[in-house]
Amino acid sequence: MPDIVHDPIRCMFRAILDTKGNSAALCYLPTRYKNIIEFYHIEIPFAYRNQGLGDLLLLKAFEWVQEKKMLVIPTCPFVLKYLEASFPDQKTGYWLNIMASE
């Protein structure tokens, strides 16, 4: 599996997938509040889908969120599906770092 790197300048978590430069990324936006970000998009090239890359990107991103004591507004459908599948009770796990809006 590829290394996932946080790029705070571009507001993304990114994995380089091959020597051709293909990459997967979870993009986020800062909000007007310093401790709240929005996970708004995840991009994985078609040839690399269904291999768990989205889960890995989210794992790394949520580790960072927890370390920084931040909250996330998850507007990306993939992020919401991941949360619902991983923590169906919506009260544990990464749900503790989730808020519906600012």
Backbone as a printed PyTorch tensor [residue, N CA C, xyz], in Angstrom:
tensor([[[  0.8300,  -1.1850,   0.0000],
         [  0.0000,   0.0000,   0.0000],
         [  0.8780,   1.2540,   0.0000]],

        [[  0.4040,   2.2930,  -0.6400],
         [  1.2100,   3.5150,  -0.7400],
         [  1.2470,   4.2950,   0.5680]],

        [[  2.2840,   5.0970,   0.7080],
         [  2.3630,   6.0200,   1.8400],
         [  1.3730,   7.1530,   1.6100]],

        [[  0.7490,   7.5760,   2.6790],
         [ -0.1830,   8.6960,   2.6130],
         [  0.4540,   9.8820,   3.3110]],

        [[  0.4610,  11.0090,   2.6290],
         [  1.1220,  12.2060,   3.1270],
         [  0.0870,  13.3170,   3.2790]],

        [[  0.1910,  14.0390,   4.3830],
         [ -0.6630,  15.2100,   4.5840],
         [  0.0110,  16.4140,   3.9450]],

        [[ -0.7050,  17.0920,   3.0810],
         [ -0.2170,  18.3000,   2.4320],
         [ -1.0800,  19.4710,   2.9110]],

        [[ -0.6780,  20.1420,   4.0020],
         [ -1.5090,  21.2110,   4.5500],
         [ -1.6210,  22.4360,   3.6460]],

        [[ -0.6670,  22.6420,   2.7540],
         [ -0.7310,  23.7830,   1.8310],
         [ -1.8830,  23.5840,   0.8420]],

        [[ -2.0250,  22.3580,   0.3590],
         [ -3.0930,  22.0460,  -0.6010],
         [ -4.3510,  21.5080,   0.0880]],

        [[ -4.3200,  21.3980,   1.3980],
         [ -5.4620,  20.9040,   2.1860],
         [ -5.9170,  19.5310,   1.6940]],

        [[ -4.9820,  18.5850,   1.7280],
         [ -5.3290,  17.2300,   1.2920],
         [ -4.4120,  16.1880,   1.9160]],

        [[ -4.9190,  14.9780,   1.9250],
         [ -4.1350,  13.7930,   2.2330],
         [ -3.9860,  13.0630,   0.9140]],

        [[ -2.7490,  12.7230,   0.5480],
         [ -2.4690,  12.2450,  -0.8040],
         [ -1.5980,  11.0020,  -0.7780]],

        [[ -1.8840,  10.0990,  -1.7040],
         [ -1.0690,   8.8960,  -1.8890],
         [ -0.6460,   8.8180,  -3.3520]],

        [[  0.6580,   8.7120,  -3.5890],
         [  1.1650,   8.4940,  -4.9460],
         [  1.0260,   7.0060,  -5.2240]],

        [[  0.3730,   6.6740,  -6.3360],
         [  0.0120,   5.2790,  -6.5980],
         [  0.9650,   4.5380,  -7.5210]],

        [[  1.6820,   5.2720,  -8.3760],
         [  2.5800,   4.5990,  -9.3080],
         [  3.6260,   5.5940,  -9.8260]],

        [[  4.5110,   5.1110, -10.6620],
         [  5.5830,   5.9570, -11.1980],
         [  5.0880,   6.9140, -12.2860]],

        [[  3.8570,   6.7370, -12.7440],
         [  3.2770,   7.6270, -13.7470],
         [  2.6800,   8.8840, -13.1170]],

        [[  2.6910,   8.9450, -11.7970],
         [  2.1720,  10.1270, -11.1180],
         [  0.7180,  10.0430, -10.7210]],

        [[  0.0740,   8.8960, -10.9410],
         [ -1.3040,   8.7470, -10.4940],
         [ -1.3580,   8.8550,  -8.9760]],

        [[ -2.3620,   9.5560,  -8.4930],
         [ -2.4890,   9.7190,  -7.0500],
         [ -3.9480,   9.6590,  -6.6260]],

        [[ -4.1360,   9.3790,  -5.3560],
         [ -5.4520,   9.4050,  -4.7290],
         [ -5.3860,  10.4720,  -3.6520]],

        [[ -6.5110,  11.1460,  -3.4100],
         [ -6.4820,  12.2230,  -2.4310],
         [ -7.8230,  12.3980,  -1.7370]],

        [[ -7.7360,  12.7860,  -0.4850],
         [ -8.8820,  13.2510,   0.2880],
         [ -8.6770,  14.7470,   0.4770]],

        [[ -9.6080,  15.5420,  -0.0200],
         [ -9.4850,  16.9970,   0.0370],
         [-10.3640,  17.5520,   1.1530]],

        [[ -9.8500,  18.5740,   1.8130],
         [-10.6310,  19.2210,   2.8600],
         [-10.5190,  20.7280,   2.7400]],

        [[-11.4440,  21.4070,   3.3830],
         [-11.4510,  22.8650,   3.4010],
         [-11.4360,  23.3550,   4.8360]],

        [[-10.6790,  24.3960,   5.1010],
         [-10.7890,  25.0190,   6.4160],
         [-12.1270,  25.7570,   6.4830]],

        [[-12.5940,  26.0060,   7.6750],
         [-13.8010,  26.8040,   7.8560],
         [-13.4200,  28.0810,   8.6000]],

        [[-14.3870,  28.8520,   8.9450],
         [-14.0880,  30.0920,   9.6790],
         [-13.6460,  29.8190,  11.1020]],

        [[-13.8120,  28.5690,  11.5410],
         [-13.3650,  28.1700,  12.8710],
         [-12.0870,  27.3550,  12.7400]],

        [[-11.1020,  27.6940,  13.5210],
         [ -9.7770,  27.0780,  13.4070],
         [ -9.7980,  25.5630,  13.6160]],

        [[-10.7020,  25.0660,  14.4590],
         [-10.7070,  23.6340,  14.7900],
         [-11.7360,  22.8320,  13.9960]],

        [[-12.3190,  23.4130,  12.9460],
         [-13.3180,  22.7030,  12.1410],
         [-12.8860,  22.7160,  10.6770]],

        [[-12.9180,  21.5230,  10.0570],
         [-12.6360,  21.4050,   8.6300],
         [-13.7710,  20.6360,   7.9660]],

        [[-13.8250,  20.7280,   6.6530],
         [-14.8340,  20.0110,   5.8750],
         [-14.1400,  19.0090,   4.9590]],

        [[-14.4940,  17.7280,   5.0850],
         [-14.0370,  16.7180,   4.1260],
         [-15.0380,  16.7550,   2.9770]],

        [[-14.6360,  17.3330,   1.8520],
         [-15.5960,  17.5600,   0.7800],
         [-15.4140,  16.6860,  -0.4580]],

        [[-14.2500,  16.0420,  -0.6120],
         [-14.0520,  15.2700,  -1.8430],
         [-12.9500,  14.2280,  -1.6570]],

        [[-13.1860,  13.0700,  -2.2350],
         [-12.1360,  12.0530,  -2.3080],
         [-12.0240,  11.6440,  -3.7730]],

        [[-10.7990,  11.5470,  -4.2500],
         [-10.5600,  11.2250,  -5.6600],
         [ -9.6170,  10.0360,  -5.7460]],

        [[-10.0950,   8.9890,  -6.4160],
         [ -9.2790,   7.7940,  -6.6250],
         [ -9.4100,   7.4160,  -8.0980]],

        [[ -8.3010,   7.3040,  -8.8190],
         [ -8.3860,   6.9210, -10.2330],
         [ -9.1430,   5.6020, -10.3930]],

        [[ -9.8880,   5.5110, -11.4640],
         [-10.7460,   4.3570, -11.7070],
         [ -9.9980,   3.0290, -11.5600]],

        [[ -8.8080,   2.9380, -12.1090],
         [ -8.0380,   1.6910, -12.0750],
         [ -7.6430,   1.2690, -10.6600]],

        [[ -7.7220,   2.1820,  -9.7070],
         [ -7.2900,   1.9050,  -8.3350],
         [ -8.4590,   1.8210,  -7.3400]],

        [[ -9.6680,   1.8850,  -7.8330],
         [-10.8330,   1.8420,  -6.9480],
         [-11.0720,   0.4320,  -6.4150]],

        [[-11.8000,   0.3470,  -5.3380],
         [-12.1660,  -0.9250,  -4.6830],
         [-10.9500,  -1.6980,  -4.1640]],

        [[ -9.9150,  -0.9630,  -3.7710],
         [ -8.7280,  -1.5840,  -3.2040],
         [ -8.4630,  -1.0980,  -1.7830]],

        [[ -9.3930,  -0.3520,  -1.2190],
         [ -9.2410,   0.1230,   0.1510],
         [ -8.4910,   1.4370,   0.2940]],

        [[ -8.1840,   2.1070,  -0.8050],
         [ -7.4280,   3.3640,  -0.7210],
         [ -8.2200,   4.4670,  -0.0240]],

        [[ -9.5060,   4.5350,  -0.2810],
         [-10.3340,   5.5390,   0.3880],
         [-10.3340,   5.3480,   1.8930]],

        [[-10.4340,   4.0970,   2.3160],
         [-10.3870,   3.8010,   3.7520],
         [ -9.0530,   4.2150,   4.3540]],

        [[ -7.9630,   3.9450,   3.6410],
         [ -6.6360,   4.3280,   4.1430],
         [ -6.4820,   5.8440,   4.2380]],

        [[ -6.9670,   6.5560,   3.2360],
         [ -6.9060,   8.0150,   3.2840],
         [ -7.6840,   8.5490,   4.4840]],

        [[ -8.8660,   7.9970,   4.7090],
         [ -9.6770,   8.4490,   5.8370],
         [ -9.0540,   8.0780,   7.1710]],

        [[ -8.4590,   6.9170,   7.2660],
         [ -7.7890,   6.5090,   8.4970],
         [ -6.7000,   7.5190,   8.8570]],

        [[ -5.8680,   7.8480,   7.9050],
         [ -4.7820,   8.8040,   8.1370],
         [ -5.3440,  10.1870,   8.4740]],

        [[ -6.3630,  10.6090,   7.7470],
         [ -6.9440,  11.9300,   7.9830],
         [ -7.5900,  12.0140,   9.3640]],

        [[ -8.3260,  10.9900,   9.7640],
         [ -8.9650,  11.0250,  11.0750],
         [ -7.9470,  10.8960,  12.2060]],

        [[ -6.8420,  10.2140,  11.9780],
         [ -5.7690,  10.1950,  12.9850],
         [ -5.2660,  11.6150,  13.2190]],

        [[ -5.0730,  12.3610,  12.1340],
         [ -4.6320,  13.7510,  12.2280],
         [ -5.6790,  14.6140,  12.9290]],

        [[ -6.9410,  14.4300,  12.5600],
         [ -8.0420,  15.1850,  13.1740],
         [ -8.0700,  14.9530,  14.6870]],

        [[ -7.9390,  13.7040,  15.0940],
         [ -7.9650,  13.3940,  16.5280],
         [ -6.7480,  13.9660,  17.2440]],

        [[ -5.5890,  13.8640,  16.6250],
         [ -4.3640,  14.4010,  17.2150],
         [ -4.4660,  15.9150,  17.4260]],

        [[ -5.0760,  16.6040,  16.4700],
         [ -5.1980,  18.0670,  16.5250],
         [ -6.4560,  18.5220,  17.2690]],

        [[ -7.2600,  17.5500,  17.7400],
         [ -8.5060,  17.8600,  18.4550],
         [ -9.4320,  18.7440,  17.6160]],

        [[ -9.6350,  18.2880,  16.3780],
         [-10.4670,  19.0250,  15.4430],
         [-11.8120,  18.3410,  15.2660]],

        [[-12.7020,  19.0130,  14.5620],
         [-14.0010,  18.4620,  14.1830],
         [-14.1110,  18.4990,  12.6670]],

        [[-14.9290,  17.5890,  12.1270],
         [-15.0710,  17.4430,  10.6790],
         [-16.5380,  17.5690,  10.2900]],

        [[-16.7710,  18.3250,   9.2360],
         [-18.0760,  18.3430,   8.5760],
         [-17.9160,  17.4570,   7.3370]],

        [[-18.5540,  16.2890,   7.3030],
         [-18.3620,  15.3630,   6.1800],
         [-19.4030,  15.5740,   5.0730]],

        [[-19.0580,  16.3500,   4.0560],
         [-19.9920,  16.5690,   2.9540],
         [-19.7490,  15.6280,   1.7760]],

        [[-18.6560,  14.9220,   1.7760],
         [-18.3500,  13.9540,   0.7210],
         [-19.1720,  12.6820,   0.9510]],

        [[-19.9250,  12.2210,  -0.0500],
         [-20.7270,  11.0030,   0.1130],
         [-19.9040,   9.7800,   0.5240]],

        [[-18.6800,   9.6500,  -0.0100],
         [-17.8410,   8.5100,   0.3600],
         [-17.5180,   8.5360,   1.8460]],

        [[-17.2070,   9.6990,   2.3770],
         [-16.8750,   9.8250,   3.7980],
         [-18.0720,   9.4120,   4.6450]],

        [[-19.2530,   9.8710,   4.2820],
         [-20.4610,   9.5070,   5.0260],
         [-20.7230,   8.0020,   4.9810]],

        [[-20.5750,   7.3960,   3.8170],
         [-20.7660,   5.9420,   3.6910],
         [-19.7500,   5.1860,   4.5410]],

        [[-18.5050,   5.6510,   4.5320],
         [-17.4590,   5.0270,   5.3450],
         [-17.8240,   5.0820,   6.8180]],

        [[-18.2370,   6.2450,   7.2890],
         [-18.6060,   6.3990,   8.6970],
         [-19.7880,   5.5030,   9.0700]],

        [[-20.7980,   5.4870,   8.2280],
         [-21.9830,   4.6770,   8.5050],
         [-21.6560,   3.1840,   8.5080]],

        [[-20.7710,   2.7540,   7.6260],
         [-20.3960,   1.3340,   7.5660],
         [-19.4720,   0.9480,   8.7140]],

        [[-18.5600,   1.8300,   9.0850],
         [-17.5700,   1.5100,  10.1130],
         [-18.1070,   1.6580,  11.5270]],

        [[-18.9970,   2.6230,  11.7240],
         [-19.5270,   2.9210,  13.0620],
         [-21.0360,   3.1470,  12.9480]],

        [[-21.8050,   2.0510,  12.7270],
         [-23.2340,   2.1950,  12.4340],
         [-24.0630,   2.8350,  13.5490]],

        [[-23.5750,   2.7940,  14.7750],
         [-24.3510,   3.3900,  15.8690],
         [-24.3110,   4.9170,  15.8550]],

        [[-23.4100,   5.4840,  15.0880],
         [-23.2230,   6.9290,  14.9500],
         [-22.9380,   7.6190,  16.2850]],

        [[-22.3540,   6.8790,  17.2280],
         [-22.0280,   7.4500,  18.5350],
         [-20.5910,   7.1650,  18.9620]],

        [[-19.8980,   6.3110,  18.2270],
         [-18.5460,   5.9200,  18.6100],
         [-17.5870,   6.1760,  17.4560]],

        [[-16.3370,   5.8310,  17.6850],
         [-15.3310,   5.9550,  16.6410],
         [-15.1850,   7.3810,  16.1610]],

        [[-15.0410,   7.5430,  14.8600],
         [-14.8090,   8.8570,  14.2840],
         [-16.0280,   9.7700,  14.3590]],

        [[-17.2040,   9.2160,  14.6630],
         [-18.3940,  10.0670,  14.8420],
         [-18.1620,  11.0910,  15.9440]],

        [[-17.2580,  10.7830,  16.8700],
         [-16.9630,  11.7290,  17.9580],
         [-16.3080,  13.0030,  17.4290]],

        [[-15.7850,  12.9400,  16.2080],
         [-15.1300,  14.0990,  15.5910],
         [-15.9920,  14.7300,  14.5000]],

        [[-17.2720,  14.3760,  14.4530],
         [-18.1420,  14.8290,  13.3760],
         [-19.1370,  15.8740,  13.8790]],

        [[-19.3950,  16.8460,  13.0340],
         [-20.4900,  17.7800,  13.2970],
         [-21.2230,  18.0210,  11.9840]],

        [[-22.4990,  18.3710,  12.0710],
         [-23.3220,  18.5060,  10.8750],
         [-23.0100,  19.7880,  10.1030]],

        [[-22.7220,  20.8610,  10.8040],
         [-22.4160,  22.1330,  10.1460],
         [-21.7080,  23.0410,  11.1390]],

        [[-21.2670,  24.1840,  10.6340],
         [-20.5930,  25.1410,  11.5150],
         [-21.5830,  25.6290,  12.5560]]])
